C-alpha positions in Angstrom: 45.7 -43.4 27.6 48.1 -45.6 29.5 50.2 -44.4 32.4 53.7 -43.4 31.2 57.0 -44.9 32.2 58.5 -42.8 35.1 61.5 -40.6 34.5 62.7 -40.4 38.0 61.7 -40.8 41.7 58.9 -38.4 41.8 57.1 -39.5 38.6 57.7 -43.2 39.8 56.0 -42.4 43.1 53.0 -40.7 41.2 52.6 -43.5 38.7 53.0 -46.2 41.3 50.3 -44.6 43.5 47.8 -44.4 40.6 47.8 -48.0 39.9 46.5 -48.6 43.5 43.4 -47.6 45.4 42.7 -43.9 46.1 43.8 -43.0 49.6 46.7 -45.3 49.7 49.3 -42.7 48.8 51.0 -41.4 52.0 53.3 -38.8 50.3 57.0 -38.8 49.6 59.9 -36.7 50.7 60.7 -34.3 47.8 64.0 -32.5 47.4 63.9 -30.1 44.6 66.9 -28.2 43.3 68.0 -26.5 40.1 67.0 -23.1 38.7 65.6 -24.4 35.4 62.6 -26.8 36.5 61.3 -26.7 32.9 64.2 -28.9 31.9 63.6 -31.5 34.7 62.2 -34.5 33.1 61.0 -36.2 36.3 59.2 -33.1 37.7 57.5 -32.1 34.4 56.2 -35.6 33.8 54.9 -35.9 37.3 53.1 -32.6 37.0 51.7 -33.6 33.6 50.3 -36.9 35.0 48.9 -35.1 38.0 47.2 -32.5 35.9 45.9 -35.1 33.4 43.7 -36.5 36.3 41.6 -33.3 35.8 41.2 -33.9 32.1 40.6 -37.4 30.7 42.6 -39.5 33.1 44.3 -42.8 32.4 43.2 -46.3 31.6 42.6 -48.3 34.8 43.1 -45.4 37.1 40.3 -44.7 39.6 38.8 -41.2 39.0 38.7 -40.7 42.8 42.4 -40.0 42.6 41.7 -36.5 41.1 41.1 -35.0 44.5 43.4 -37.2 46.7 44.8 -34.7 49.3 48.3 -36.2 49.4 48.6 -36.0 45.6 47.4 -32.4 45.7 49.9 -31.6 48.4 52.7 -33.1 46.3 51.5 -31.2 43.2 51.5 -28.0 45.3 55.2 -28.4 46.1 56.1 -29.2 42.5 54.2 -26.1 41.4 55.9 -23.9 43.9 59.3 -24.9 42.5 58.1 -24.4 38.9 56.8 -20.9 39.6 59.8 -20.0 41.7 62.0 -20.8 38.7 59.8 -18.7 36.4 59.7 -15.8 38.8 63.5 -15.8 38.7 63.9 -16.1 35.0 61.0 -14.2 33.4 61.0 -10.3 33.5 57.5 -8.7 33.5 56.8 -5.4 31.8 55.2 -2.7 33.9 54.0 0.9 33.6 52.0 0.7 30.3 48.3 -0.1 29.5 47.9 -3.9 29.3 47.1 -4.1 25.6 50.2 -2.1 24.7 52.4 -4.1 27.2 51.1 -7.3 25.5 51.9 -6.0 22.0 55.4 -5.0 23.3 55.9 -8.5 24.6 54.8 -10.1 21.4 56.9 -7.8 19.2 60.0 -8.2 21.4 59.9 -12.0 21.0 63.5 -12.8 20.1 63.5 -16.6 20.8 64.6 -19.1 18.1 62.3 -19.2 15.2 60.9 -22.7 14.8 58.4 -21.5 12.1 61.2 -20.1 9.9 63.2 -23.4 10.1 60.1 -25.5 9.3 59.1 -23.2 6.4 62.5 -23.3 4.7 64.8 -26.1 5.9 63.0 -28.8 7.8 63.0 -32.4 6.5 59.8 -34.3 6.6 61.0 -36.3 9.5 61.8 -33.1 11.4 58.3 -31.8 10.6 56.7 -35.0 11.9 58.7 -34.6 15.1 57.4 -31.1 15.5 53.9 -32.3 15.1 54.5 -35.0 17.7 55.7 -32.5 20.3 52.7 -30.2 19.6 50.2 -33.1 19.7 50.5 -33.1 23.5 48.6 -29.7 23.4 46.8 -29.6 20.1 44.8 -32.8 20.8 43.2 -31.0 23.8 43.5 -27.5 22.2 41.6 -24.8 24.0 40.7 -27.0 27.0 43.3 -25.4 29.5 42.0 -21.9 28.7 38.3 -23.0 29.1 38.9 -23.3 32.8 38.7 -19.5 32.9 35.1 -19.2 31.6 33.2 -19.8 34.9 35.6 -17.5 36.8 34.8 -14.5 34.5 31.9 -12.1 34.1 30.8 -9.4 31.7 33.0 -8.3 28.7 36.0 -10.6 29.5 33.7 -13.6 29.8 32.1 -12.8 26.4 35.5 -12.3 24.8 36.8 -15.6 26.1 33.8 -17.5 25.0 34.0 -15.9 21.5 37.6 -17.1 21.1 36.8 -20.5 22.5 33.8 -21.0 20.3 36.1 -20.7 17.3 38.5 -23.1 18.8 35.7 -25.7 19.2 34.6 -25.3 15.7 31.4 -23.4 16.4 29.9 -26.7 17.6 30.8 -28.7 14.5 33.1 -31.5 15.3 34.8 -31.5 11.9 35.8 -27.8 12.4 37.1 -28.3 15.9 40.8 -27.3 15.9 41.8 -30.5 17.7 40.1 -32.5 14.9 41.8 -30.5 12.2 45.1 -31.4 13.9 44.2 -35.0 13.9 43.8 -34.7 10.0 47.3 -33.2 9.9 48.6 -36.1 12.0 46.9 -38.6 9.7 48.4 -37.1 6.6 51.8 -37.4 8.3 51.1 -41.1 9.1 51.2 -40.4 12.9 49.1 -42.1 15.6 46.1 -39.7 16.2 45.3 -41.1 19.6 45.0 -38.7 22.6 48.3 -38.7 24.4 49.8 -41.2 22.0 53.2 -39.5 22.1 53.5 -38.5 25.7 56.5 -40.9 26.1 58.4 -39.1 23.3 57.8 -35.5 24.5 60.6 -33.8 26.2 60.6 -31.9 29.5 60.4 -28.5 27.7 57.4 -29.6 25.7 55.6 -30.9 28.8 56.4 -27.6 30.7 54.7 -25.5 28.1 51.6 -27.6 28.6 51.9 -27.8 32.4 52.1 -24.0 32.5 48.6 -23.8 30.9 47.1 -26.4 33.2 48.5 -24.8 36.3 47.2 -21.4 35.3 43.9 -22.9 34.4 43.3 -25.1 37.4 44.1 -22.4 40.0 41.6 -19.6 40.3 44.5 -17.5 41.9 46.2 -17.7 38.5 43.2 -16.5 36.4 44.9 -13.3 35.2 48.0 -15.2 34.2 45.8 -17.6 32.2 44.3 -14.8 30.3 47.6 -13.1 29.6 49.0 -16.5 28.4 46.1 -16.9 26.0 46.6 -13.3 24.6 50.3 -13.9 24.0 49.5 -17.2 22.4 47.1 -15.6 20.0 49.2 -12.5 19.3 52.2 -14.6 18.3 50.4 -17.3 16.3 49.2 -16.0 12.9 52.5 -15.5 11.2 54.1 -18.7 12.5 51.1 -20.7 11.4 51.4 -19.3 7.8 55.0 -20.5 7.9 54.0 -23.9 9.2 51.5 -24.3 6.5 53.9 -23.2 3.8 56.6 -25.6 5.2 54.2 -28.5 5.0 53.2 -27.6 1.5 56.9 -27.4 0.5 57.2 -31.1 1.8 54.2 -32.2 -0.1 51.2 -31.6 2.2 47.9 -31.1 0.5 45.1 -28.7 1.5 43.7 -31.2 4.1 47.0 -31.6 5.7 47.7 -27.9 6.0 44.1 -26.8 6.9 44.9 -26.7 10.6 47.7 -24.2 10.1 45.7 -22.2 7.4 42.7 -22.0 9.7 44.8 -20.4 12.4 46.3 -17.7 10.1 42.9 -16.0 9.8 41.3 -17.0 13.1 44.2 -15.9 15.2 44.6 -12.5 13.6 41.1 -11.8 14.8 41.6 -13.5 18.1 44.6 -11.4 19.0 42.6 -8.2 18.9 39.8 -9.8 21.1 42.3 -11.2 23.5 44.4 -8.1 24.0 41.6 -5.5 24.2 38.3 -7.2 25.2 39.6 -10.0 27.3 42.7 -8.7 28.9 41.9 -5.0 28.7 38.4 -5.7 29.9 39.7 -7.8 32.9 42.3 -5.2 34.0 39.6 -2.6 33.8 37.7 -4.6 36.4 40.7 -5.6 38.4 43.5 -3.2 37.9 45.6 -4.6 40.7 46.0 -7.9 38.7 47.7 -6.5 35.7 51.1 -7.7 36.7 49.9 -11.3 37.1 48.3 -11.1 33.7 51.5 -9.9 32.1 53.5 -12.6 34.1 51.4 -15.3 32.4 52.0 -13.8 29.0 55.7 -13.6 29.5 56.0 -17.1 31.0 54.2 -18.6 28.0 56.5 -16.9 25.5 59.6 -17.8 27.5 58.7 -21.5 27.7 57.7 -21.6 24.1 61.2 -20.2 23.3 62.9 -22.8 25.5 61.0 -25.6 23.9 61.8 -24.4 20.4 65.5 -23.9 21.3 65.7 -27.3 22.7 64.3 -29.0 19.6 66.3 -26.9 17.2 69.6 -27.6 19.0 69.0 -31.3 18.7 68.2 -31.1 15.0 71.3 -28.9 14.4 73.4 -31.6 16.0 71.9 -34.3 13.8 69.9 -35.9 16.7 66.1 -36.7 17.0 64.3 -34.2 19.4 62.2 -37.1 20.7 62.7 -39.3 23.7 63.0 -43.1 23.2 62.3 -43.3 19.5 64.0 -41.9 16.3 61.7 -40.3 13.8 61.8 -43.4 11.5 60.0 -45.3 14.2 56.9 -43.0 14.4 54.9 -44.3 11.4 51.7 -46.1 12.3 51.8 -49.7 11.3 49.4 -50.6 8.5 
């Protein structure tokens, strides 16, 4: 994956540093403002690039940049601003057993329904745009949450491994969820390359991904990572049924819709494991961390709602939801 074009001064400094030798970055003055950092294109792209150094990296970028202390210090400042905005915007339920609180969060989801729109109204171009946004995560599906495995023990660890084993196809490459998503992308004539559409992804889309990476990379945020996964699983089965039905309405065959159909059954099981065995088991071990766990769940649902609302608003106004390219330009050249 190539380094992206910067979207402002911070991402320009990060991208500019990474084309050089490790150790050459001396830091930059950062002035962060605004109470909605998830809409800040510059901040979110900079965070995404910094996090990607811990995944697969970029073409021509020295892997030693991954632990550069000045880049890590910059990332910490960006993360603090991101978390501060979330703390101010996201209420956290309290006073109930964690499984019940998670269920309440999931059932109280009142954000805009992307799944209903895609099932009933979306054009093929809009469905392709949706897949482009989701490709930023789904081509690395499960990876951010897997950071939690070595930090757990006992019942919660077994539960997370059970969920992740399904996500990785039980060790069969053709059943890995990321590979199933590649098949969906191919059926829609989209580029299946890892990170191929980073340039087109909006700040809210990057923010949903950055949240997972931030929770996953920091041991301090382990409970938030588990809560995020639980909320993800508990709000996934019904939307995926709608996504599959929407793609079938637009002519998608069984291979194209298999990714969504697979999640209908799998996530119905995962939500029980995540709520009770993973999160319930973790809070039984560490009862003082319940609030952080629920914060992670609430943040995930909040940012998913922001991203969906951002995309739907542009479609309703007759615009593309993508940066730099209209939907008609997304087809892969023959």
